[in-house]
PDB file of C-alpha atoms in Angstrom:
ATOM      1  CA  UNK A1498     -48.848  50.368  94.207  1.00  0.00           C
ATOM      2  CA  UNK A1499     -48.329  48.944  97.698  1.00  0.00           C
ATOM      3  CA  UNK A1500     -51.726  47.217  97.609  1.00  0.00           C
ATOM      4  CA  UNK A1501     -51.108  45.823  94.142  1.00  0.00           C
ATOM      5  CA  UNK A1502     -47.684  44.500  95.121  1.00  0.00           C
ATOM      6  CA  UNK A1503     -49.043  42.931  98.317  1.00  0.00           C
ATOM      7  CA  UNK A1504     -51.800  41.151  96.407  1.00  0.00           C
ATOM      8  CA  UNK A1505     -49.719  40.186  93.369  1.00  0.00           C
ATOM      9  CA  UNK A1506     -48.083  36.994  94.782  1.00  0.00           C
ATOM     10  CA  UNK A1507     -51.488  35.806  95.983  1.00  0.00           C
ATOM     11  CA  UNK A1508     -52.927  35.631  92.487  1.00  0.00           C
ATOM     12  CA  UNK A1509     -53.690  32.076  91.326  1.00  0.00           C
ATOM     13  CA  UNK A1510     -52.115  32.147  87.869  1.00  0.00           C
ATOM     14  CA  UNK A1511     -49.489  33.876  85.763  1.00  0.00           C
ATOM     15  CA  UNK A1512     -51.988  35.906  83.748  1.00  0.00           C
ATOM     16  CA  UNK A1513     -53.458  37.435  86.902  1.00  0.00           C
ATOM     17  CA  UNK A1514     -50.006  38.203  88.301  1.00  0.00           C
ATOM     18  CA  UNK A1515     -49.016  39.895  85.049  1.00  0.00           C
ATOM     19  CA  UNK A1516     -52.184  41.994  85.145  1.00  0.00           C
ATOM     20  CA  UNK A1517     -51.418  43.204  88.679  1.00  0.00           C
ATOM     21  CA  UNK A1518     -47.793  43.911  87.709  1.00  0.00           C
ATOM     22  CA  UNK A1519     -48.937  45.902  84.692  1.00  0.00           C
ATOM     23  CA  UNK A1520     -51.221  48.023  86.894  1.00  0.00           C
ATOM     24  CA  UNK A1521     -48.382  48.702  89.339  1.00  0.00           C
ATOM     25  CA  UNK A1522     -46.063  49.571  86.448  1.00  0.00           C
ATOM     26  CA  UNK A1523     -48.587  52.033  84.986  1.00  0.00           C
ATOM     27  CA  UNK A1524     -49.010  53.766  88.350  1.00  0.00           C
ATOM     28  CA  UNK A1525     -45.246  54.181  88.771  1.00  0.00           C
ATOM     29  CA  UNK A1526     -44.894  55.472  85.223  1.00  0.00           C
ATOM     30  CA  UNK A1527     -47.730  57.942  85.849  1.00  0.00           C
ATOM     31  CA  UNK A1528     -45.807  59.441  88.775  1.00  0.00           C
ATOM     32  CA  UNK A1529     -42.660  59.565  86.601  1.00  0.00           C
ATOM     33  CA  UNK A1530     -44.560  61.577  84.008  1.00  0.00           C
ATOM     34  CA  UNK A1531     -46.007  63.844  86.703  1.00  0.00           C
ATOM     35  CA  UNK A1532     -42.464  64.715  87.777  1.00  0.00           C
ATOM     36  CA  UNK A1533     -41.920  66.342  84.386  1.00  0.00           C
ATOM     37  CA  UNK A1534     -44.135  69.228  85.516  1.00  0.00           C
ATOM     38  CA  UNK A1535     -41.100  70.539  87.421  1.00  0.00           C
ATOM     39  CA  UNK A1536     -38.125  72.323  85.888  1.00  0.00           C
ATOM     40  CA  UNK A1537     -34.868  74.042  86.789  1.00  0.00           C
ATOM     41  CA  UNK A1538     -36.817  77.246  87.343  1.00  0.00           C
ATOM     42  CA  UNK A1539     -39.653  75.581  89.259  1.00  0.00           C
ATOM     43  CA  UNK A1540     -38.138  72.707  91.174  1.00  0.00           C
ATOM     44  CA  UNK A1541     -39.852  70.193  93.417  1.00  0.00           C
ATOM     45  CA  UNK A1542     -38.220  71.807  96.429  1.00  0.00           C
ATOM     46  CA  UNK A1543     -39.428  75.288  95.446  1.00  0.00           C
ATOM     47  CA  UNK A1544     -42.973  73.974  95.140  1.00  0.00           C
ATOM     48  CA  UNK A1545     -42.920  71.991  98.369  1.00  0.00           C
ATOM     49  CA  UNK A1546     -43.282  68.669  96.547  1.00  0.00           C
ATOM     50  CA  UNK A1547     -39.922  67.028  97.219  1.00  0.00           C
ATOM     51  CA  UNK A1548     -41.056  65.134 100.313  1.00  0.00           C
ATOM     52  CA  UNK A1549     -44.042  63.375  98.686  1.00  0.00           C
ATOM     53  CA  UNK A1550     -41.890  62.248  95.757  1.00  0.00           C
ATOM     54  CA  UNK A1551     -39.186  61.054  98.169  1.00  0.00           C
ATOM     55  CA  UNK A1552     -41.791  59.023 100.070  1.00  0.00           C
ATOM     56  CA  UNK A1553     -42.989  57.550  96.797  1.00  0.00           C
ATOM     57  CA  UNK A1554     -39.401  56.583  95.983  1.00  0.00           C
ATOM     58  CA  UNK A1555     -39.200  54.527  99.168  1.00  0.00           C
ATOM     59  CA  UNK A1556     -42.580  52.926  98.491  1.00  0.00           C
ATOM     60  CA  UNK A1557     -41.671  51.991  94.927  1.00  0.00           C
ATOM     61  CA  UNK A1558     -38.365  50.471  96.011  1.00  0.00           C
ATOM     62  CA  UNK A1559     -40.130  48.146  98.437  1.00  0.00           C
ATOM     63  CA  UNK A1560     -42.034  46.793  95.422  1.00  0.00           C
ATOM     64  CA  UNK A1561     -38.725  45.377  94.173  1.00  0.00           C
ATOM     65  CA  UNK A1562     -38.763  42.973  97.104  1.00  0.00           C
ATOM     66  CA  UNK A1563     -41.140  40.682  95.215  1.00  0.00           C
ATOM     67  CA  UNK A1564     -39.779  37.126  94.780  1.00  0.00           C
ATOM     68  CA  UNK A1565     -38.025  36.504  91.467  1.00  0.00           C
ATOM     69  CA  UNK A1566     -40.523  33.762  90.651  1.00  0.00           C
ATOM     70  CA  UNK A1567     -43.461  36.202  90.614  1.00  0.00           C
ATOM     71  CA  UNK A1568     -44.620  36.912  87.080  1.00  0.00           C
ATOM     72  CA  UNK A1569     -44.223  40.540  86.079  1.00  0.00           C
ATOM     73  CA  UNK A1570     -41.523  41.534  88.581  1.00  0.00           C
ATOM     74  CA  UNK A1571     -39.359  42.615  85.639  1.00  0.00           C
ATOM     75  CA  UNK A1572     -42.109  45.036  84.553  1.00  0.00           C
ATOM     76  CA  UNK A1573     -42.028  46.691  87.964  1.00  0.00           C
ATOM     77  CA  UNK A1574     -38.214  46.809  87.971  1.00  0.00           C
ATOM     78  CA  UNK A1575     -38.236  48.581  84.608  1.00  0.00           C
ATOM     79  CA  UNK A1576     -40.727  51.172  85.850  1.00  0.00           C
ATOM     80  CA  UNK A1577     -38.790  51.788  89.078  1.00  0.00           C
ATOM     81  CA  UNK A1578     -35.533  52.276  87.163  1.00  0.00           C
ATOM     82  CA  UNK A1579     -37.242  54.848  84.969  1.00  0.00           C
ATOM     83  CA  UNK A1580     -38.596  56.598  88.063  1.00  0.00           C
ATOM     84  CA  UNK A1581     -35.128  56.686  89.638  1.00  0.00           C
ATOM     85  CA  UNK A1582     -33.732  58.356  86.507  1.00  0.00           C
ATOM     86  CA  UNK A1583     -36.340  61.097  86.978  1.00  0.00           C
ATOM     87  CA  UNK A1584     -35.596  61.476  90.696  1.00  0.00           C
ATOM     88  CA  UNK A1585     -31.858  61.918  90.046  1.00  0.00           C
ATOM     89  CA  UNK A1586     -32.906  65.062  88.193  1.00  0.00           C
ATOM     90  CA  UNK A1587     -35.806  66.207  90.374  1.00  0.00           C
ATOM     91  CA  UNK A1588     -34.741  65.279  93.928  1.00  0.00           C
ATOM     92  CA  UNK A1589     -31.047  65.988  93.334  1.00  0.00           C
ATOM     93  CA  UNK A1590     -29.051  64.829  96.405  1.00  0.00           C
ATOM     94  CA  UNK A1591     -32.319  63.782  98.049  1.00  0.00           C
ATOM     95  CA  UNK A1592     -32.264  60.628  95.937  1.00  0.00           C
ATOM     96  CA  UNK A1593     -28.911  59.416  97.292  1.00  0.00           C
ATOM     97  CA  UNK A1594     -30.235  57.668 100.443  1.00  0.00           C
ATOM     98  CA  UNK A1595     -32.362  55.428  98.200  1.00  0.00           C
ATOM     99  CA  UNK A1596     -29.621  54.335  95.790  1.00  0.00           C
ATOM    100  CA  UNK A1597     -28.039  51.566  97.937  1.00  0.00           C
ATOM    101  CA  UNK A1598     -31.431  49.879  98.425  1.00  0.00           C
ATOM    102  CA  UNK A1599     -32.188  50.263  94.724  1.00  0.00           C
ATOM    103  CA  UNK A1600     -28.865  48.626  93.816  1.00  0.00           C
ATOM    104  CA  UNK A1601     -29.427  45.753  96.249  1.00  0.00           C
ATOM    105  CA  UNK A1602     -32.847  44.951  94.832  1.00  0.00           C
ATOM    106  CA  UNK A1603     -32.188  45.603  91.136  1.00  0.00           C
ATOM    107  CA  UNK A1604     -29.018  43.489  91.231  1.00  0.00           C
ATOM    108  CA  UNK A1605     -30.454  40.672  93.334  1.00  0.00           C
ATOM    109  CA  UNK A1606     -30.401  38.171  90.460  1.00  0.00           C
ATOM    110  CA  UNK A1607     -29.597  40.240  87.371  1.00  0.00           C
ATOM    111  CA  UNK A1608     -29.440  39.106  83.779  1.00  0.00           C
ATOM    112  CA  UNK A1609     -27.435  40.902  81.079  1.00  0.00           C
ATOM    113  CA  UNK A1610     -30.230  43.385  80.355  1.00  0.00           C
ATOM    114  CA  UNK A1611     -30.649  44.230  84.049  1.00  0.00           C
ATOM    115  CA  UNK A1612     -26.934  44.956  84.325  1.00  0.00           C
ATOM    116  CA  UNK A1613     -26.918  47.017  81.138  1.00  0.00           C
ATOM    117  CA  UNK A1614     -29.822  49.127  82.422  1.00  0.00           C
ATOM    118  CA  UNK A1615     -28.224  49.564  85.840  1.00  0.00           C
ATOM    119  CA  UNK A1616     -25.015  50.836  84.250  1.00  0.00           C
ATOM    120  CA  UNK A1617     -27.160  53.476  82.520  1.00  0.00           C
ATOM    121  CA  UNK A1618     -28.389  54.630  85.943  1.00  0.00           C
ATOM    122  CA  UNK A1619     -24.828  54.717  87.283  1.00  0.00           C
ATOM    123  CA  UNK A1620     -23.810  56.721  84.221  1.00  0.00           C
ATOM    124  CA  UNK A1621     -26.305  59.378  85.298  1.00  0.00           C
ATOM    125  CA  UNK A1622     -25.371  59.305  88.988  1.00  0.00           C
ATOM    126  CA  UNK A1623     -21.573  59.380  88.787  1.00  0.00           C
ATOM    127  CA  UNK A1624     -21.072  62.660  86.864  1.00  0.00           C
ATOM    128  CA  UNK A1625     -23.722  64.409  88.981  1.00  0.00           C
ATOM    129  CA  UNK A1626     -22.669  63.386  92.489  1.00  0.00           C
ATOM    130  CA  UNK A1627     -19.029  62.346  92.020  1.00  0.00           C
ATOM    131  CA  UNK A1628     -17.212  61.970  95.372  1.00  0.00           C
ATOM    132  CA  UNK A1629     -20.495  61.761  97.310  1.00  0.00           C
ATOM    133  CA  UNK A1630     -20.875  58.296  95.772  1.00  0.00           C
ATOM    134  CA  UNK A1631     -17.429  57.027  96.752  1.00  0.00           C
ATOM    135  CA  UNK A1632     -18.444  54.893  99.794  1.00  0.00           C
ATOM    136  CA  UNK A1633     -21.348  53.389  97.865  1.00  0.00           C
ATOM    137  CA  UNK A1634     -19.233  52.649  94.793  1.00  0.00           C
ATOM    138  CA  UNK A1635     -16.479  51.036  96.859  1.00  0.00           C
ATOM    139  CA  UNK A1636     -19.044  48.564  98.258  1.00  0.00           C
ATOM    140  CA  UNK A1637     -20.841  48.070  94.960  1.00  0.00           C
ATOM    141  CA  UNK A1638     -17.917  47.336  92.653  1.00  0.00           C
ATOM    142  CA  UNK A1639     -16.950  43.784  93.730  1.00  0.00           C
ATOM    143  CA  UNK A1640     -20.436  42.220  93.363  1.00  0.00           C
ATOM    144  CA  UNK A1641     -21.199  44.324  90.276  1.00  0.00           C
ATOM    145  CA  UNK A1642     -18.010  43.232  88.500  1.00  0.00           C
ATOM    146  CA  UNK A1643     -18.585  39.617  89.480  1.00  0.00           C
ATOM    147  CA  UNK A1644     -22.162  39.697  88.166  1.00  0.00           C
ATOM    148  CA  UNK A1645     -21.056  41.373  84.938  1.00  0.00           C
ATOM    149  CA  UNK A1646     -18.263  38.909  84.198  1.00  0.00           C
ATOM    150  CA  UNK A1647     -20.524  35.969  85.066  1.00  0.00           C
ATOM    151  CA  UNK A1648     -23.209  37.243  82.694  1.00  0.00           C
ATOM    152  CA  UNK A1649     -20.696  37.857  79.903  1.00  0.00           C
ATOM    153  CA  UNK A1650     -19.258  34.383  80.430  1.00  0.00           C
ATOM    154  CA  UNK A1651     -22.701  32.809  80.135  1.00  0.00           C
ATOM    155  CA  UNK A1652     -23.420  34.730  76.920  1.00  0.00           C
ATOM    156  CA  UNK A1653     -20.091  33.721  75.426  1.00  0.00           C
ATOM    157  CA  UNK A1654     -20.601  30.082  76.401  1.00  0.00           C
ATOM    158  CA  UNK A1655     -23.948  29.709  74.655  1.00  0.00           C
ATOM    159  CA  UNK A1656     -23.297  27.519  71.596  1.00  0.00           C
ATOM    160  CA  UNK A1657     -25.970  29.181  69.478  1.00  0.00           C
ATOM    161  CA  UNK A1658     -25.475  32.718  70.697  1.00  0.00           C
ATOM    162  CA  UNK A1659     -25.506  35.780  68.484  1.00  0.00           C
ATOM    163  CA  UNK A1660     -21.830  36.869  68.243  1.00  0.00           C
ATOM    164  CA  UNK A1661     -22.874  40.398  69.149  1.00  0.00           C
ATOM    165  CA  UNK A1662     -25.216  39.490  72.013  1.00  0.00           C
ATOM    166  CA  UNK A1663     -22.713  40.391  74.716  1.00  0.00           C
ATOM    167  CA  UNK A1664     -21.525  43.617  73.066  1.00  0.00           C
ATOM    168  CA  UNK A1665     -24.067  45.996  74.724  1.00  0.00           C
ATOM    169  CA  UNK A1666     -23.101  44.838  78.212  1.00  0.00           C
ATOM    170  CA  UNK A1667     -19.385  44.969  77.391  1.00  0.00           C
ATOM    171  CA  UNK A1668     -19.781  48.521  76.115  1.00  0.00           C
ATOM    172  CA  UNK A1669     -21.790  49.571  79.173  1.00  0.00           C
ATOM    173  CA  UNK A1670     -19.181  48.058  81.508  1.00  0.00           C
ATOM    174  CA  UNK A1671     -16.303  49.836  79.776  1.00  0.00           C
ATOM    175  CA  UNK A1672     -18.218  53.115  79.651  1.00  0.00           C
ATOM    176  CA  UNK A1673     -18.841  52.864  83.408  1.00  0.00           C
ATOM    177  CA  UNK A1674     -15.163  52.276  84.190  1.00  0.00           C
ATOM    178  CA  UNK A1675     -14.209  55.180  81.930  1.00  0.00           C
ATOM    179  CA  UNK A1676     -16.835  57.339  83.649  1.00  0.00           C
ATOM    180  CA  UNK A1677     -15.259  56.597  87.032  1.00  0.00           C
ATOM    181  CA  UNK A1678     -11.834  57.583  85.733  1.00  0.00           C
ATOM    182  CA  UNK A1679     -12.996  60.769  83.993  1.00  0.00           C
ATOM    183  CA  UNK A1680     -14.801  61.894  87.159  1.00  0.00           C
ATOM    184  CA  UNK A1681     -11.769  61.261  89.376  1.00  0.00           C
ATOM    185  CA  UNK A1682     -13.345  58.264  91.048  1.00  0.00           C
ATOM    186  CA  UNK A1683     -10.774  55.663  90.044  1.00  0.00           C
ATOM    187  CA  UNK A1684     -10.062  55.433  93.771  1.00  0.00           C
ATOM    188  CA  UNK A1685     -13.257  53.394  94.049  1.00  0.00           C
ATOM    189  CA  UNK A1686     -11.405  50.692  92.083  1.00  0.00           C
ATOM    190  CA  UNK A1687      -7.952  51.233  93.556  1.00  0.00           C
ATOM    191  CA  UNK A1688      -9.184  51.036  97.164  1.00  0.00           C
ATOM    192  CA  UNK A1689     -10.380  47.466  96.658  1.00  0.00           C
ATOM    193  CA  UNK A1690      -8.472  44.525  98.193  1.00  0.00           C
ATOM    194  CA  UNK A1691      -5.654  43.177  96.048  1.00  0.00           C
ATOM    195  CA  UNK A1692      -7.617  40.175  94.788  1.00  0.00           C
ATOM    196  CA  UNK A1693     -10.546  42.366  93.732  1.00  0.00           C
ATOM    197  CA  UNK A1694      -8.239  44.898  92.067  1.00  0.00           C
ATOM    198  CA  UNK A1695      -6.541  42.084  90.160  1.00  0.00           C
ATOM    199  CA  UNK A1696      -9.972  40.850  89.063  1.00  0.00           C
ATOM    200  CA  UNK A1697     -10.895  44.360  87.894  1.00  0.00           C
ATOM    201  CA  UNK A1698      -7.769  44.689  85.758  1.00  0.00           C
ATOM    202  CA  UNK A1699      -8.164  41.186  84.351  1.00  0.00           C
ATOM    203  CA  UNK A1700     -11.800  41.857  83.549  1.00  0.00           C
ATOM    204  CA  UNK A1701     -10.875  45.021  81.669  1.00  0.00           C
ATOM    205  CA  UNK A1702      -8.362  43.101  79.562  1.00  0.00           C
ATOM    206  CA  UNK A1703     -10.821  40.303  78.856  1.00  0.00           C
ATOM    207  CA  UNK A1704     -13.611  42.686  77.868  1.00  0.00           C
ATOM    208  CA  UNK A1705     -11.409  44.706  75.539  1.00  0.00           C
ATOM    209  CA  UNK A1706     -10.014  41.568  73.898  1.00  0.00           C
ATOM    210  CA  UNK A1707     -13.300  39.696  73.602  1.00  0.00           C
ATOM    211  CA  UNK A1708     -13.752  38.507  70.027  1.00  0.00           C
ATOM    212  CA  UNK A1709     -12.760  41.933  68.703  1.00  0.00           C
ATOM    213  CA  UNK A1710     -16.462  42.701  69.137  1.00  0.00           C
ATOM    214  CA  UNK A1711     -15.780  46.317  70.031  1.00  0.00           C
ATOM    215  CA  UNK A1712     -13.052  47.024  67.512  1.00  0.00           C
ATOM    216  CA  UNK A1713     -15.282  49.031  65.189  1.00  0.00           C
ATOM    217  CA  UNK A1714     -16.929  51.046  67.971  1.00  0.00           C
ATOM    218  CA  UNK A1715     -14.923  54.262  68.261  1.00  0.00           C
ATOM    219  CA  UNK A1716     -16.658  55.508  71.418  1.00  0.00           C
ATOM    220  CA  UNK A1717     -16.082  52.241  73.243  1.00  0.00           C
ATOM    221  CA  UNK A1718     -12.457  52.066  72.133  1.00  0.00           C
ATOM    222  CA  UNK A1719     -11.925  55.560  73.562  1.00  0.00           C
ATOM    223  CA  UNK A1720     -13.550  54.423  76.805  1.00  0.00           C
ATOM    224  CA  UNK A1721     -11.186  51.425  76.959  1.00  0.00           C
ATOM    225  CA  UNK A1722      -8.184  53.653  76.373  1.00  0.00           C
ATOM    226  CA  UNK A1723      -9.450  56.025  79.054  1.00  0.00           C
ATOM    227  CA  UNK A1724      -9.533  53.177  81.546  1.00  0.00           C
TER     228      UNK A1724
END
């Protein structure tokens, strides 16, 4: 993967870059599938395999440092996110040192789908690690909220947009806030500076009220009420 990523930007055309990205993606996904050989009764740690998978985690995250203009970077990001989901299960707390770097790279210039997928990763991390994530969440929330509201604003401003195009991200954002509250991590929001806290509350109101798009979604309405 490291060799493929190093050579990828040097390729002369988009087709070649996509081919290299696809190879890197397949290698990362292969390791993700290999991790399924382990179970609760036969963990990576029990089998002496935690360290190699941790080293692979660091190597795969460096692949996210590719410039945004490189064709196929999104393929690699998708594969790395999937790998991180596996490592939350298999490495347990051993994955935590890699999460800040993952967030920095995955949210470098995110679109709505990137944000939606990252909220899915947070939804796995928060219930598992709870207060261990507090310092990370306190730093993450301001830029994450800003990116989310900016993306929602762009979707809403598109004159030809699908009225429901922004709904998945709105739902993911509300579910994340509700997840913080239900896991006693609301302090991550409340510890923010006053201007950021005001932005958080205003964003919650705007998301809930947006076009009534979530009115028929019972699970999302419960999440909003939980917040």
